CSV table of C-alpha atoms in Angstrom, one decimal:
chain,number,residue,atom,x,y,z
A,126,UNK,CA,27.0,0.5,66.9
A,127,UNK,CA,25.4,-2.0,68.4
A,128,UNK,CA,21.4,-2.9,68.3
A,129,UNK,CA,20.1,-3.5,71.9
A,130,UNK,CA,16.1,-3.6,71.5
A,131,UNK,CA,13.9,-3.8,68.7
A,132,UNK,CA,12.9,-0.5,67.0
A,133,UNK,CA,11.2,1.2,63.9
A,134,UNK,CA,11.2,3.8,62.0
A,135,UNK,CA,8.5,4.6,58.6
A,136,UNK,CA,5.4,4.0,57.9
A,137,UNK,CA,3.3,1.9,55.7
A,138,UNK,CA,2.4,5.1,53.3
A,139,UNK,CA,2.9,5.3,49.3
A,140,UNK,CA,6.5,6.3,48.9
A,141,UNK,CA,7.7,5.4,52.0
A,142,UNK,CA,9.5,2.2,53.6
A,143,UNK,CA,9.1,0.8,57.5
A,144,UNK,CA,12.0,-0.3,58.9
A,145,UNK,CA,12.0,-2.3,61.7
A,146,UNK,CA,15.5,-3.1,63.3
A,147,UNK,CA,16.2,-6.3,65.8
A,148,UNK,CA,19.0,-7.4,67.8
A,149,UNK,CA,20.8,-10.7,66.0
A,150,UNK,CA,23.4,-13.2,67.0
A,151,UNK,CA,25.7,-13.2,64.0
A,152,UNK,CA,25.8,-10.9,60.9
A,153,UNK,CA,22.9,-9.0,59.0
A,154,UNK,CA,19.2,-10.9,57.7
A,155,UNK,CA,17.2,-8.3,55.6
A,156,UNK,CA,13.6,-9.6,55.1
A,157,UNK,CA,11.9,-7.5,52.3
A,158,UNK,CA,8.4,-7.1,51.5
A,159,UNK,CA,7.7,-4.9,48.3
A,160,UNK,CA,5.5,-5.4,45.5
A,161,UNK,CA,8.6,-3.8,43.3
A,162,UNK,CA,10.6,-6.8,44.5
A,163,UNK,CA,11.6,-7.9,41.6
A,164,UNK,CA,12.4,-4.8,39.7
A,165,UNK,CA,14.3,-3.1,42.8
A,166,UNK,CA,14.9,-6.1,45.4
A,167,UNK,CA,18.7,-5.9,45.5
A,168,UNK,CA,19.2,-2.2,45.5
A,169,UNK,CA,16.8,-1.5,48.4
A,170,UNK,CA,18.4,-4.6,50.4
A,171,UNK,CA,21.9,-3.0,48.7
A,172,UNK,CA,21.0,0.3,50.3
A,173,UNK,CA,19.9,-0.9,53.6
A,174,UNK,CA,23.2,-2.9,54.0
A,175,UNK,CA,25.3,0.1,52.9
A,176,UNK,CA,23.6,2.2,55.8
A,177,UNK,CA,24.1,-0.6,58.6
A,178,UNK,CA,27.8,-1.4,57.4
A,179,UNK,CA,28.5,2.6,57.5
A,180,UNK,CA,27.2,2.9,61.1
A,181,UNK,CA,28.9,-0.2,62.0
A,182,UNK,CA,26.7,-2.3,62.6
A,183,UNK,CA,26.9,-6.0,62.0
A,184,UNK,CA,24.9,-8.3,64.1
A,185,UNK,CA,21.4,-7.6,63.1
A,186,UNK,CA,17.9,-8.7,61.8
A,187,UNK,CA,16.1,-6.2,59.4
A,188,UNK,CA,12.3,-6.4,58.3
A,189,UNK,CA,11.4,-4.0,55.4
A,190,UNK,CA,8.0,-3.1,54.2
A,191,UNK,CA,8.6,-1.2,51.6
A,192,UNK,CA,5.7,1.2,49.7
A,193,UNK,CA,8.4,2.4,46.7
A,194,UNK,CA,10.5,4.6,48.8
A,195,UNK,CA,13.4,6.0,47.5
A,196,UNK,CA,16.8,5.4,48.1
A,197,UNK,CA,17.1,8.4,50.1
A,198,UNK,CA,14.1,7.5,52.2
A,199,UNK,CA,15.0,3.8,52.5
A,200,UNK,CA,18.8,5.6,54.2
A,201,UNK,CA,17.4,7.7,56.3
A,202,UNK,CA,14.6,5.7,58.0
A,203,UNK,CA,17.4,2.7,58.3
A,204,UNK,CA,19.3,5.3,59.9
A,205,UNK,CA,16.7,6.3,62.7
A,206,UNK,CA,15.7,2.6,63.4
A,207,UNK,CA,19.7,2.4,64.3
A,208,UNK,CA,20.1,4.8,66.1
A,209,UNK,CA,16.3,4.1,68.0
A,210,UNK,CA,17.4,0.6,68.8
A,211,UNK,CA,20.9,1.7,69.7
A,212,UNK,CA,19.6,4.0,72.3
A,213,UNK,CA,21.0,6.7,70.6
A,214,UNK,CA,19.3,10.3,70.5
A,215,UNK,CA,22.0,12.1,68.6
A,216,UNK,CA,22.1,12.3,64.7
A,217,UNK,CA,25.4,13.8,62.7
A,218,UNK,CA,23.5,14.5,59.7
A,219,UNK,CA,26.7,16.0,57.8
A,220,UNK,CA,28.5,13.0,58.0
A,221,UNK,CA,25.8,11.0,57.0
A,222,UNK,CA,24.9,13.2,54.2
A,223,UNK,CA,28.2,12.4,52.7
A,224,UNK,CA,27.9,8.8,52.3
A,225,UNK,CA,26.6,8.5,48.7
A,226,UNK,CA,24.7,5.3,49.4
């Protein structure tokens, strides 16, 4: 999939991540901002790679704000930006649920 504009998805609320998703030149950057950094750094960035690399995207630049959001959160709102900055308005839910990110 390839990003084409600049898109978000989240919000800045307890339990809950914002993703914003940008069109890049050459592979994936994930910026992260979270005050659990240190304790859960590499899996969020580990989940938000995961979710890009299984929707096939490779060319992009990721900001994460990050209010302790779950894994399952941090999937699905990387999914949306995606598919928001992909232009695309159609989600297949069952495959994605099958991913075990």
């Amino acid at each position: 999939m390839e990003i084409s504009q600049t898109a978000v998805a989240g919000s800045l609320e307890s339990s809950d991540i914002m993703i914003t998703v940008s069109p890049a030149t050459d592979g994936i950057t994930i910026d992260l901002e979270s005050s659990v950094e240190k304790q859960f750094g590499r899996r969020i960035r580990q989940v938000i790679e995961e979710s890009l690399k299984h929707l096939g995207v490779d060319k992009v630049s990721v900001h994460a704000v990050d209010k302790g959001a779950l894994d399952c959160t941090i999937q699905a709102r990387t999914i949306v930006a995606v598919h928001r900055a992909a232009g695309v308005d159609h989600y297949n839910w069952k495959e994605i649920d099958t991913w075990n990110v």
